[in-house]
Structure formats: C-alpha cells, structure tokens
Coordinates of C-alpha atoms in Angstrom, one line a residue:
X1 CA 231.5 56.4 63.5
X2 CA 230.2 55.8 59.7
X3 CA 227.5 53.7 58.8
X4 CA 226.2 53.0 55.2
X5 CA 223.2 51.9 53.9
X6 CA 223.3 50.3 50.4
X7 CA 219.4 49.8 49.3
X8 CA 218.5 46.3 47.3
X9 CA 217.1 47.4 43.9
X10 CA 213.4 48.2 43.4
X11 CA 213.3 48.4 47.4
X12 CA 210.4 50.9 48.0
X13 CA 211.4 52.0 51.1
X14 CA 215.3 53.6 51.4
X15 CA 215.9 54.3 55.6
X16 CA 219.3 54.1 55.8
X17 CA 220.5 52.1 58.6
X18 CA 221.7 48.2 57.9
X19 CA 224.9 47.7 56.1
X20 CA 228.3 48.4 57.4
X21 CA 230.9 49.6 54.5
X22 CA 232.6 52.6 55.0
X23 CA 231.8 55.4 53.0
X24 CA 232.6 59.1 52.1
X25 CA 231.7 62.4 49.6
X26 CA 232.5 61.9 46.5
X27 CA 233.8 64.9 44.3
X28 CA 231.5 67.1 43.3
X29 CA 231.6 69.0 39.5
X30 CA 229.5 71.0 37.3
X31 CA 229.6 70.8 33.6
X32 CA 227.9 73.8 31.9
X33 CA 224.3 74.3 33.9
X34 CA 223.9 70.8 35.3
X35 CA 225.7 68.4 38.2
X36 CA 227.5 66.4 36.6
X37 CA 227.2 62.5 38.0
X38 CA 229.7 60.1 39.3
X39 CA 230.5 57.3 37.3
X40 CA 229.2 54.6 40.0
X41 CA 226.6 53.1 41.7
X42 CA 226.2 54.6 45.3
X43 CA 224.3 53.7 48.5
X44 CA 220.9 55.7 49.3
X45 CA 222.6 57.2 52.4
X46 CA 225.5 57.5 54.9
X47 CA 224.3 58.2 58.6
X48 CA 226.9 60.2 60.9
X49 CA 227.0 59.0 64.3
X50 CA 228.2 61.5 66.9
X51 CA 229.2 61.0 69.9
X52 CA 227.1 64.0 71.6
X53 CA 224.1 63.8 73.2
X54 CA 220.6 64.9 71.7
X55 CA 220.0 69.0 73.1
X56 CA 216.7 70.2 71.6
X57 CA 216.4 73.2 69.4
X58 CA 219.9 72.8 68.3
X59 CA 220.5 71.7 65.1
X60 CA 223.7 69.9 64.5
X61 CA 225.6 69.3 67.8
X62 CA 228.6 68.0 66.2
X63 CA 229.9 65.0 63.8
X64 CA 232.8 63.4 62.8
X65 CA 235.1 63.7 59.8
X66 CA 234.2 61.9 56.6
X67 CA 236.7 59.7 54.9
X68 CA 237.6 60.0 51.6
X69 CA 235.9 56.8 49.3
X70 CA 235.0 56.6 45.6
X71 CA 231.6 55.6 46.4
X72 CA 228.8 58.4 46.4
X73 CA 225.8 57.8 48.4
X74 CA 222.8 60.0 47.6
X75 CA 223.2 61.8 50.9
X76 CA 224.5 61.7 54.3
X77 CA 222.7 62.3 57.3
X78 CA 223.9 63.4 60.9
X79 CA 221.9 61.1 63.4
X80 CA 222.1 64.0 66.3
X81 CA 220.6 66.6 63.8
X82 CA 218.2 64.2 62.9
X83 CA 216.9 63.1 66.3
X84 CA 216.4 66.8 67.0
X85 CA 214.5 67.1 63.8
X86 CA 212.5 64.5 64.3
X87 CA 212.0 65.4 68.0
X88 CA 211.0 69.2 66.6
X89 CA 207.9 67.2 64.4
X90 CA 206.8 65.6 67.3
X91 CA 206.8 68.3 69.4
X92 CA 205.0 70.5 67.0
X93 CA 202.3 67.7 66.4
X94 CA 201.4 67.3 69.9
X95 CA 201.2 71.2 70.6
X96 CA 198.4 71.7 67.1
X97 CA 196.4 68.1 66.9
X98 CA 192.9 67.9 67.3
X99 CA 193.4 65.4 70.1
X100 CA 192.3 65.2 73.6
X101 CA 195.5 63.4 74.9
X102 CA 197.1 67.1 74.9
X103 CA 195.3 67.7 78.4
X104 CA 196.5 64.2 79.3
X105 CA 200.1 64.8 78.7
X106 CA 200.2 68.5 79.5
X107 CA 201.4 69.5 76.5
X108 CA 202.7 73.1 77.1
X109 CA 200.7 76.0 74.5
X110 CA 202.5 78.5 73.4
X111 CA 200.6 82.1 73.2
X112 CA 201.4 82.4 69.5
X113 CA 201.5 79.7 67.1
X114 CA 202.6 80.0 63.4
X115 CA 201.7 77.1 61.3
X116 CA 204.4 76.9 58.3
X117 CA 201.8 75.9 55.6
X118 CA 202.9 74.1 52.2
X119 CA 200.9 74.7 49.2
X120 CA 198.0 72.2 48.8
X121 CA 199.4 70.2 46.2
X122 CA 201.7 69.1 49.0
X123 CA 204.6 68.2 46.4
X124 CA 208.4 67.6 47.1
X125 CA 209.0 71.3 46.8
X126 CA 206.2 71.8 49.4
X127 CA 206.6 69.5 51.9
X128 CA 210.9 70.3 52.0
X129 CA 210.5 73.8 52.5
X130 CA 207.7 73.7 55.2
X131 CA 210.0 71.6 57.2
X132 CA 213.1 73.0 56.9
X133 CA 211.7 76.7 57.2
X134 CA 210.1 76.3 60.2
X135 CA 212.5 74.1 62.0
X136 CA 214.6 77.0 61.3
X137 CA 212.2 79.7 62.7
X138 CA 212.1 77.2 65.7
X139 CA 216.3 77.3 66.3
X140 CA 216.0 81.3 65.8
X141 CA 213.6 81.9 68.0
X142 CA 214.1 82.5 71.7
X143 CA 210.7 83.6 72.7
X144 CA 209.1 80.7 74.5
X145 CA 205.8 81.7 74.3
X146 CA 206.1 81.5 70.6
X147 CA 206.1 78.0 68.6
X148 CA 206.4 77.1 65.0
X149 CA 204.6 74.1 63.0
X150 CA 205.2 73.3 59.3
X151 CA 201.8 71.7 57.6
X152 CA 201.7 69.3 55.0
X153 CA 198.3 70.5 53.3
X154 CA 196.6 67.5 52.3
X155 CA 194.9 64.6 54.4
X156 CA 197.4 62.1 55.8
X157 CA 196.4 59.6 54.3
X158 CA 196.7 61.0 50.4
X159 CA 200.4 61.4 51.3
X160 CA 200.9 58.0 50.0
X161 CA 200.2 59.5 46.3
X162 CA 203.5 61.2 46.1
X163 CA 206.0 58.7 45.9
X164 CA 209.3 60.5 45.6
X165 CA 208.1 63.0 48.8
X166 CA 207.2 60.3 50.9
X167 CA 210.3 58.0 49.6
X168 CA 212.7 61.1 50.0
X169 CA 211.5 61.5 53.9
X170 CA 211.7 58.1 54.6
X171 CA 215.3 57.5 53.5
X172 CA 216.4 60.7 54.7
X173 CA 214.9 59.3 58.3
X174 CA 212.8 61.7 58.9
X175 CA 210.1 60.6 60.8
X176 CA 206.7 60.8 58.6
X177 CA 204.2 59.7 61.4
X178 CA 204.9 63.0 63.5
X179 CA 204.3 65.3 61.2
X180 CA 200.9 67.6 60.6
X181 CA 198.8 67.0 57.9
X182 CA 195.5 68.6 56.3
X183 CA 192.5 68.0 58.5
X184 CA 194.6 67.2 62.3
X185 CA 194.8 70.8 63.3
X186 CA 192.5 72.1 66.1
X187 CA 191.4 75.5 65.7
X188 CA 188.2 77.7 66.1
X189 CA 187.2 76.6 69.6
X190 CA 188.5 77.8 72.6
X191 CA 188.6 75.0 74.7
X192 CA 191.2 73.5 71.8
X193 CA 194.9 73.7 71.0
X194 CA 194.7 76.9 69.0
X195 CA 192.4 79.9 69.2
X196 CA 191.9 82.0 66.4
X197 CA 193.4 85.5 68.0
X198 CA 196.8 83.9 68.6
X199 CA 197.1 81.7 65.1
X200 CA 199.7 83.0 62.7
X201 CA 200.1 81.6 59.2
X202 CA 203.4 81.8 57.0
X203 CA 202.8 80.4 53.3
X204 CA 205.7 78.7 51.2
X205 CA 205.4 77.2 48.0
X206 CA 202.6 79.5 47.1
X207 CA 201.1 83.2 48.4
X208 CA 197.5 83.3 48.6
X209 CA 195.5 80.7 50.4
X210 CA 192.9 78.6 48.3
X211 CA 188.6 79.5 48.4
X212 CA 188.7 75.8 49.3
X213 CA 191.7 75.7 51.7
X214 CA 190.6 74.9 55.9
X215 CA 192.6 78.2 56.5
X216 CA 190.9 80.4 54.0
X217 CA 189.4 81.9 57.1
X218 CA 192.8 82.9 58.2
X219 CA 194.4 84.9 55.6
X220 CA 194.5 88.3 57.5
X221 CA 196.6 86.3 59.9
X222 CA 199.1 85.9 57.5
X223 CA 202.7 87.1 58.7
X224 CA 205.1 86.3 56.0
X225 CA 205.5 84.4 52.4
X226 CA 208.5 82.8 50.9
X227 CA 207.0 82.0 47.3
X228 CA 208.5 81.2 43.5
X229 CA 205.1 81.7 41.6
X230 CA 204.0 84.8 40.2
X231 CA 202.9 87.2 43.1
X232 CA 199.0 87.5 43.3
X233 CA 199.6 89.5 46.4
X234 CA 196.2 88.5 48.3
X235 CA 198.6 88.2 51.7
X236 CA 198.1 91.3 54.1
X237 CA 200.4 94.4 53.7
X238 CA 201.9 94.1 57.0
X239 CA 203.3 90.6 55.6
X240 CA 207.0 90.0 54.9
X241 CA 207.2 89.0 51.4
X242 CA 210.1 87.0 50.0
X243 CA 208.7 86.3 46.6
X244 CA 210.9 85.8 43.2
X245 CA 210.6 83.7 40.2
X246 CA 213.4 80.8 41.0
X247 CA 213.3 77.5 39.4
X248 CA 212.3 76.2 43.2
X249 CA 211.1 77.7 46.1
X250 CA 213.4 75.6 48.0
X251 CA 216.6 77.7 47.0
X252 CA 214.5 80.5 48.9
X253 CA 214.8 78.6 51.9
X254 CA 218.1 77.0 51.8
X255 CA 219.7 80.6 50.9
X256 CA 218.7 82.0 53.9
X257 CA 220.1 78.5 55.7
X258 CA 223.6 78.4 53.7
X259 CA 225.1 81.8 53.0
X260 CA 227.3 83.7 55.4
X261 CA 226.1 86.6 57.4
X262 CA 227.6 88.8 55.1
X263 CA 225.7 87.8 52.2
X264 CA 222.5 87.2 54.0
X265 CA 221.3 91.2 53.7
X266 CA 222.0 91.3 50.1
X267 CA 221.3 88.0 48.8
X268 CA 218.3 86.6 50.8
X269 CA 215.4 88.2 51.1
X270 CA 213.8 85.0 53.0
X271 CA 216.7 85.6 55.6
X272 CA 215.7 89.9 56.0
X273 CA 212.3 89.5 56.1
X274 CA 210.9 86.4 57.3
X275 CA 213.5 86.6 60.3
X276 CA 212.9 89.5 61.0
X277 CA 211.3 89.1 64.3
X278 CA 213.7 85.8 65.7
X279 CA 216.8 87.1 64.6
X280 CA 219.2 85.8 61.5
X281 CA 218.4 81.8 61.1
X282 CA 221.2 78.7 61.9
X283 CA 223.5 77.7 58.9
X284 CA 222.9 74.2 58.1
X285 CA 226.0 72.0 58.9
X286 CA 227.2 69.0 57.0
X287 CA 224.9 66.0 57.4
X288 CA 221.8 68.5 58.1
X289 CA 218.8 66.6 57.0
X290 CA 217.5 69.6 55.7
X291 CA 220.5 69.8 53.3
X292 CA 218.5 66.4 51.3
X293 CA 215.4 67.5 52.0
X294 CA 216.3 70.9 49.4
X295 CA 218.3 69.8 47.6
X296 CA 216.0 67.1 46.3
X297 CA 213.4 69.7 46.1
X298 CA 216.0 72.1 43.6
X299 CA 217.2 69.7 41.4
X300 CA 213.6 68.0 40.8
X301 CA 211.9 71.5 40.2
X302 CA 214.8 72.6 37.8
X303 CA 215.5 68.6 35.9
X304 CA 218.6 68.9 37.4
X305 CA 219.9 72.6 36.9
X306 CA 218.7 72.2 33.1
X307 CA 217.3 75.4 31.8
X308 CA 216.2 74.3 28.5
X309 CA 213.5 72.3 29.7
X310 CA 212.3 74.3 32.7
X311 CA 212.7 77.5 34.4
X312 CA 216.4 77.8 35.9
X313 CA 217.4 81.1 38.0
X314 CA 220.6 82.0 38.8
X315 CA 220.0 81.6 42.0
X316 CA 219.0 77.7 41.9
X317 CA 222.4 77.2 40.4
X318 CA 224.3 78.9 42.5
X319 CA 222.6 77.0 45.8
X320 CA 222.6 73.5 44.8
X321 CA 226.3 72.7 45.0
X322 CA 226.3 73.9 48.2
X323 CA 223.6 72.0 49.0
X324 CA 224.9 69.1 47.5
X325 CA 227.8 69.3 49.6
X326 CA 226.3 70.1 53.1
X327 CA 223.8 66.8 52.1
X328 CA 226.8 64.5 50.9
X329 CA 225.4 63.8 47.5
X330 CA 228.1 63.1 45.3
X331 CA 226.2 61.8 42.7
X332 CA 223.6 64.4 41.9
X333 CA 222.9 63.2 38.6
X334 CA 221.7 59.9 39.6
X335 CA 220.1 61.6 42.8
X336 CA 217.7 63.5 40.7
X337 CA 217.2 60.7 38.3
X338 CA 216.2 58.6 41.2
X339 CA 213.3 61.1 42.4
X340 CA 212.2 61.6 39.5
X341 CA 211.7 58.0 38.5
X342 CA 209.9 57.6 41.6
X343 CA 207.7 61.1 41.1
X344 CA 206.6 59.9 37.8
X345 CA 206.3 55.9 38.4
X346 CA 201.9 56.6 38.4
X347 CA 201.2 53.7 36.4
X348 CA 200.0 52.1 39.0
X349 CA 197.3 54.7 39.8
X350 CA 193.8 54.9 39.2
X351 CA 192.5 57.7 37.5
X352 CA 190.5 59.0 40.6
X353 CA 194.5 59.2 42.5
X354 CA 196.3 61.1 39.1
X355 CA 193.4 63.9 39.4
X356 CA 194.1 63.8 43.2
X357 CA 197.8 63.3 43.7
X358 CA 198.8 67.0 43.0
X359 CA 196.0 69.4 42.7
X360 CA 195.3 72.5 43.2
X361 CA 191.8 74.8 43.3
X362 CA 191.5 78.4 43.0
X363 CA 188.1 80.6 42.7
X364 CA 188.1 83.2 40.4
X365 CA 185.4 86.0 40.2
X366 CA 184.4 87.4 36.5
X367 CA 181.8 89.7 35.1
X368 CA 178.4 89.4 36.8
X369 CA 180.2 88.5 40.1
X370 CA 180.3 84.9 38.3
X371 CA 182.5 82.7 40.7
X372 CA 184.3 80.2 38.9
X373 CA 186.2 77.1 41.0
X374 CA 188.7 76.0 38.6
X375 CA 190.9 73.0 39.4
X376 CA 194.4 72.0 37.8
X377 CA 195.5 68.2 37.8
X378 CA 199.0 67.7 37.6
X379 CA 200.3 64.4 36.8
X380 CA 202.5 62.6 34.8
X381 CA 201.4 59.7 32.1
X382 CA 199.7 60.9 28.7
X383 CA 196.2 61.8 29.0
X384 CA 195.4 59.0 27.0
X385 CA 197.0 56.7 29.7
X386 CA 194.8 57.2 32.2
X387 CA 192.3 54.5 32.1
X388 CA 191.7 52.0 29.9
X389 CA 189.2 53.8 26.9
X390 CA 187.2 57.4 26.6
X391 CA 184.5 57.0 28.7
X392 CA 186.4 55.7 31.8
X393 CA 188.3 58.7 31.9
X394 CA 185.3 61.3 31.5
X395 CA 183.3 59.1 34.3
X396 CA 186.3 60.1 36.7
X397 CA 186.8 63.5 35.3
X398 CA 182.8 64.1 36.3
X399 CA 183.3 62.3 39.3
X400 CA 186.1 64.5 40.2
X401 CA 184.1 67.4 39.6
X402 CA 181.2 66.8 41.5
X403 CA 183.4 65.4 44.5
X404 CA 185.4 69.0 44.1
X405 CA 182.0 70.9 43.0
X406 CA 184.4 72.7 40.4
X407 CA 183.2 74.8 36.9
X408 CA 185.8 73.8 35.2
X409 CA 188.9 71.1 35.3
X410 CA 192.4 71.3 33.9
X411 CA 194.2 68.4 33.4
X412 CA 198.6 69.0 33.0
X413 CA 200.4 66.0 32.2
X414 CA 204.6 65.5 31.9
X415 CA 206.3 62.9 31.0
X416 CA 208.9 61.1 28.9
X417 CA 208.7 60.2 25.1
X418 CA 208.5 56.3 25.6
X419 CA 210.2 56.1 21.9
X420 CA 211.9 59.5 21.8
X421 CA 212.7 60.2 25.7
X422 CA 212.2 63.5 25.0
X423 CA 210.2 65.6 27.5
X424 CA 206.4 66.1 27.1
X425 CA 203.5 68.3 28.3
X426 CA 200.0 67.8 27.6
X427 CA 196.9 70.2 28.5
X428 CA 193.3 69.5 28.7
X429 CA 190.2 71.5 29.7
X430 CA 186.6 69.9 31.1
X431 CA 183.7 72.5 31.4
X432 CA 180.9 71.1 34.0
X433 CA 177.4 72.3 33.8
X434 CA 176.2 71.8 37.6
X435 CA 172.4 73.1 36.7
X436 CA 172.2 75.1 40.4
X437 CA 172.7 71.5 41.9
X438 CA 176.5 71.4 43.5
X439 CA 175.8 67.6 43.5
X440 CA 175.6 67.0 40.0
X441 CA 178.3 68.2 37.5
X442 CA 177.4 67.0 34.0
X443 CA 180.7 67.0 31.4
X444 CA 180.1 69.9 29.1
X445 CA 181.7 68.9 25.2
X446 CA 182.7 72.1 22.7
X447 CA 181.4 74.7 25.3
X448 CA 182.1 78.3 23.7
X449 CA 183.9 79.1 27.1
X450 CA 186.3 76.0 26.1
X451 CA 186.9 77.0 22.5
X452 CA 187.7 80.8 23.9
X453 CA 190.1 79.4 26.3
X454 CA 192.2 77.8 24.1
X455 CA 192.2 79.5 21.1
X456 CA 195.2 80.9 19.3
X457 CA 197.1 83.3 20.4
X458 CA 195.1 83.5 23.6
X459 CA 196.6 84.0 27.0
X460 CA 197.0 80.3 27.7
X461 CA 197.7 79.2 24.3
X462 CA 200.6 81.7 24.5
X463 CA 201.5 80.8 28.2
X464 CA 202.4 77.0 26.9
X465 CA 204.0 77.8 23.9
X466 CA 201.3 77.3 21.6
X467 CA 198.4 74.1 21.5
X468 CA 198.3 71.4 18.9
X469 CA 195.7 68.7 19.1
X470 CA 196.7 65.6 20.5
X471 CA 197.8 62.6 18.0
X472 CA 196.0 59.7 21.0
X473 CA 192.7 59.2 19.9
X474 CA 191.3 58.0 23.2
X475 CA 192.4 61.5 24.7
X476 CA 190.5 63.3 22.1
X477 CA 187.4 61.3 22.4
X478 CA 187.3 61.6 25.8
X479 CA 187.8 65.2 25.9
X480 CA 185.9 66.2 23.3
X481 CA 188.8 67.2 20.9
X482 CA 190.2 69.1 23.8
X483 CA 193.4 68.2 24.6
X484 CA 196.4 69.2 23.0
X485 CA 200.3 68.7 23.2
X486 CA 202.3 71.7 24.8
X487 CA 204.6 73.7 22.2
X488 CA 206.7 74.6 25.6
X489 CA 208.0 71.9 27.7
X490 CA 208.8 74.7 30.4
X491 CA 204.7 75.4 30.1
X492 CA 204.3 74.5 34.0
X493 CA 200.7 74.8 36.1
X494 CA 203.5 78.0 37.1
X495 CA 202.6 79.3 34.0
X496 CA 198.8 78.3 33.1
X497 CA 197.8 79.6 36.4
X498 CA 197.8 83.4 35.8
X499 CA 196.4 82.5 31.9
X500 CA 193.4 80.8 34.2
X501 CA 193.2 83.6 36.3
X502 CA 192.6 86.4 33.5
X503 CA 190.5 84.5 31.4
X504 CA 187.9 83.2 34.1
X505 CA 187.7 86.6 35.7
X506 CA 186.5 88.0 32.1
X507 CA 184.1 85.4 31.7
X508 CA 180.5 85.2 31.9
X509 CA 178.5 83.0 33.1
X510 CA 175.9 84.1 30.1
X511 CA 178.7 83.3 27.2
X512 CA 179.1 78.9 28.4

C-alpha cells in the first residue's frame, strides 16, 4: 500500500503519516549542473508500506511498486527499512549511554565498539553521513562481538539549533529521541558501557578530532575517516582514509551505498577502505531512508549542484540523481529550496544560539609553543543582524569567549541579498585578551595580530576571495572596523580553516 502525507504550510514539523492520496515519482531531469524542479507543489513525503515483517540488520526487506502520478513529494520512505533504522538507533543508544538501566535490561556489550562520530558542528551533512555510514557498517558486518554507533557531536539539547537537520529527520521518520548525542556516552570507567582498550572511533565530516572535543583522548583509536575538507592528517597511519575534496561529504558515503560492485573498487574509496574489515556494504533500495537523509545533505552543501556559488565535484553530480531517485524526490529544486529556507530561517535566534548553532574550535600551536584556541561561528544573517546595536553583539561575542575560553573568534555569515537575492558571505575576527585568567576574556579592538590576519593579499584574505569592509555600520562598530564582505561566495569555514591554521601557528604571543 501508498500512503501520502501533504504538510499544511508553515507546519514545523513534516512526519509523514496522515493524508491518504495516492502518490508516485515524478520524472526526474537535469538542466546543465543543477536538478531541474517540477512544476508543482508536492507532499513532504510518501511512506511505502510492505507487507513483510521487520528482520533486524536488514535494510530494505521489500516494497511495493510505485504508481505513476504527476505529483512529486519530497521523498518517499519505505516503512520496513525505516523501522529497522530506527530499531538500529535504539539499539545502538542502549549499548553506549551513560545509564544504569543497561544492567537492568541486560543490554548485550559488544567487545569492540566503533562510535561513527560527526564533526562537532553537528550540521546536516554531519548528522546524514554518521547515520547512514554506520548503519551500513552495522548491515556489513557479521561479527557479533563487534557493534557500530553513529554520534551526533553536540549536547542533545542544542540540536534544536539546526532547523533543517532536525526538520529533515523528523519528516523522514527517523526517530530523533534514540539517537546519541555529545555528553551520553559512557566511557573511561570500567564498570561502564565502554572501556577504553575496546573503543574504536571512525570520523566523517571532518579528520582530526578537536583540543576541545570529549574524544580528544581517543584519537590513536581512530580506525578509519571518510572526510571532504582539506586533509590535516592528525588520524593514525594504520587508519583507512577516504578523504577528497567533494562538494559534500555525503556523496562519500552514498557512493559506497549506490554503485554496483563493479564500480565500487575504482570509484569509491569509502567502499575499499573503510569496509575493508566487514566486507563490501548493502546497496540502498528504493525508499531507503538513508536515500533523503544524503541526498538532502548533497544538494544543501552544493546549492543544489550549482558550482558557481560553491564548490561542486564531479562526483556530487554524478550521485545525486541517483540518490534522488532511490529517495523519490521528484522535485529536487524545491527539495533543496525547502532545507535551505529552514537552515537559514535564524531570525528568531539570540545572538548567544547564532555563535553556538554551528561551531567549531581548533588549537593551534605557533612560535614559543603559544597555543592559540580559535573558534569559527557559522551562521547565516548579516553580522549586523545579530542583535539589536554594537554593544549587544560584542557583550555576547565576550561572553562566548569566556564561556569557550578561546584567543580569538571568527564569525562566517551567508545569506541572501534581501534586495538583490544574490548570495552573501561576511567574515569577522574578535581577539580576546584573557590576562592569565581563563575566566575573563576582555574584547581586544585593532590588535596587530587582527590587522596581520586580514591584511591584503594574506592567506585568508586570499582564501575568501579578497576583504572589503562592511557597508553596516553597526557591524563595524561592533567589531572594531573588523568585518568585511567576502569577494568569494564559495569562501566556506572549508576554506578559512587552513588560512587560520598557518597564520596562528606563525604567531606570537609577543606580536598581540
């Protein structure tokens, strides 16, 4: 049977599973580099009902045809595959949380456990390719004293902050109270779930663990990387890398997950490397929820296939039609428009939550053995936008920074022209002066360090395309004249990071 969900508009929450119109794929077509959309208004999602009972571990047991209808919802989902999905989160929960009721239920520990660890900005890319690679590693492997666990790497209850992750997983139906977040894992005591000599880490979405992450003490455990970002290649020799520059790390993942066995050793190094101990992973099947789950992940990361705007690989074009016709969407278009709208819908946000809502941390050593913590703020309204005058956004900037006890803060916005709609990136930097008391971090205006960083023709400066000073005079004042428009709308945190990384670990702490 077919059931169809057609969402009111504005509704918040998508879970497909009320209306009763029939529905089917639409046709799906590309024009030039993006997916082109179809012409009408389409439900959130179609749910397959089989007729076969649940079996753990296997993905999709079986589903029935889908009738042809001009209607495109954004994806359909197979309920079977999704029960076992779902079943797989709750499974995995139970065996890692710092919880006593795993004596009471008897929850069986496995003598190896891999935790599938998201980057810690836990965005849609993040979060999509956790899941659906180690759901995969679960179906592969037969060894029962082995057991997988993706991780979204924030608390549980900051999940909230990234509306088109959290929206995506609920419509999908995926079940977002059984999975793992930041902070629920026991590990490091013997009488608890995990013990460190039988914890095994595999990083996606990013390949070396933060100074500030609750697994830095684990990265000689890593085992394996699937990564898009430039390789900083902190993981241990031993560990299988998978790491190229694709638009998304998701296309990673869903290569090794789509293509046929005989393009698997010459097209996916995810599917050699990573699998290299459980054997060659299960193709996704129409209605996989895991279909949605990347594909949402491509086409936001890319803007929809379009490389003059961000980076597009080959590769991400060649995956997402397939994708997009494993999920059901035959209306990509409006798919990606959707998560988008709901990814960059933060005007609602205080200015503590857009610092917070996608941020990452790194430490970065320079001359004298100075460490530096640096932080990067993604976001997406204009830096003048985020509060209401100057000062309100420097109070949360320094209230970030002593809450983070960071040197210096980075602030990347992106957003839409409200007048022009054309794309926008703006940068900022805020140097901290914590006078030998981590408490305290007092906002630092025209440091020397700041005007260094950004100066022309430096390594960030060329990184983003070039830095003009911002028009918005509330941005200025409350950055001390530093914030500037981005001259590349590609110019990504992707692309600041290494900048960051070669400039702090030059830096002395004698030149502020």
């Amino acid at each position: 049977r077919l059931r169809t969900t057609r969402a009111a508009a504005g509704r918040e929450r998508g879970v497909a599973r009320r209306s009763r119109s029939g529905v089917t794929v639409g046709a799906r077509r590309r024009e030039g580099r993006r997916m082109r959309a179809a012409p009408r208004a389409a439900p959130i999602a179609t749910v397959l009902r089989g007729r076969a009972k649940r079996k753990p571990r296997v993905g999709v047991s079986g589903h029935p045809a889908m009738a042809a209808s001009t209607s495109a919802p954004f994806f359909t989902v197979d309920e079977t595959a999704l029960a076992d999905l779902n079943a797989f989160l709750r499974d995995a929960r139970e065996l890692v949380r710092a919880s006593d009721s795993n004596a009471k239920k008897k929850t069986p520990r496995a003598e190896r456990v891999t935790l599938v660890l998201g980057n810690e900005a836990a965005d849609l890319d993040s979060v999509a390719c956790a899941i659906s690679l180690a759901y995969a590693l679960h179906e592969a492997n037969d060894d029962a004293s082995r057991a997988y666990v993706p991780v979204v790497c924030v608390p549980r209850e900051d999940f909230s902050l990234r509306a088109d992750a959290r929206w995506l997983l609920e419509s999908v139906g995926v079940d977002v109270d059984a999975l793992t977040f930041g902070g629920e894992i026991a590990f490091g005591d013997a009488s608890g779930p995990i013990v460190h000599d039988r914890l095994r880490l595999v990083l996606v979405d990013h390949n070396a663990l933060a100074s500030a992450s609750e697994y830095a003490s684990f990265a000689s455990a890593v085992d394996a990387v699937v990564d898009h970002h430039d390789d900083e290649k902190k993981y241990p020799a031993t560990a299988a890398a998978a790491v190229v520059p694709t638009g998304s790390c998701a296309t990673l993942v869903a290569e090794a997950l789509v293509l046929d066995r005989s393009a698997l050793a010459a097209r996916s190094e995810t599917a050699t490397r990573v699998f290299r101990e459980t054997g060659p992973p299960t193709r996704l099947r129409a209605g996989d929820p895991r279909a949605a789950l990347l594909l949402a992940a491509v086409l936001l990361d890319t803007q929809n296939l379009n490389a003059s705007a961000t980076r597009v690989h080959a590769r991400d074009e060649a995956v997402a039609p397939i994708l997009a016709s494993l999920a059901g969407t035959g209306d990509p278009v409006r798919f990606h428009d959707e998560l988008k709208r709901r990814r960059f819908d933060q005007s609602g946000l205080s200015p503590r939550d857009l610092l917070r809502r996608d941020y990452k941390q790194w430490r970065f050593v320079g001359d004298e053995n100075k460490a530096w913590d640096v932080g990067v703020a993604s976001f997406g309204v204009p830096l003048g936008n985020m509060a209401g005058d100057a000062r309100a956004i420097r109070d949360a900037c320094e209230s970030f920074a002593r809450e983070r006890s960071v040197d210096a803060l980075a602030l990347m916005c992106a957003f839409d022209d409200e007048d022009s709609r054309a794309f926008r990136r703006q940068f900022a930097i805020c140097f901290f002066d914590k006078k030998g008391d981590s408490d305290d971090a007092r906002f630092i205006c025209a440091s020397h360090l700041q005007a260094r960083l950004v100066e022309p023709g430096g390594a960030l400066s060329l990184a983003l395309g070039g830095l003009e000073p911002v028009a918005d005079e509330t941005a200025r004042d409350a950055f001390g004249g530093f914030a500037f428009e981005q001259g590349d709308p590609k110019g990504s945190r992707k692309k600041a990071q290494p900048a960051l990384a070669a400039f702090f670990e030059n830096a002395s702490s004698s030149r502020r």
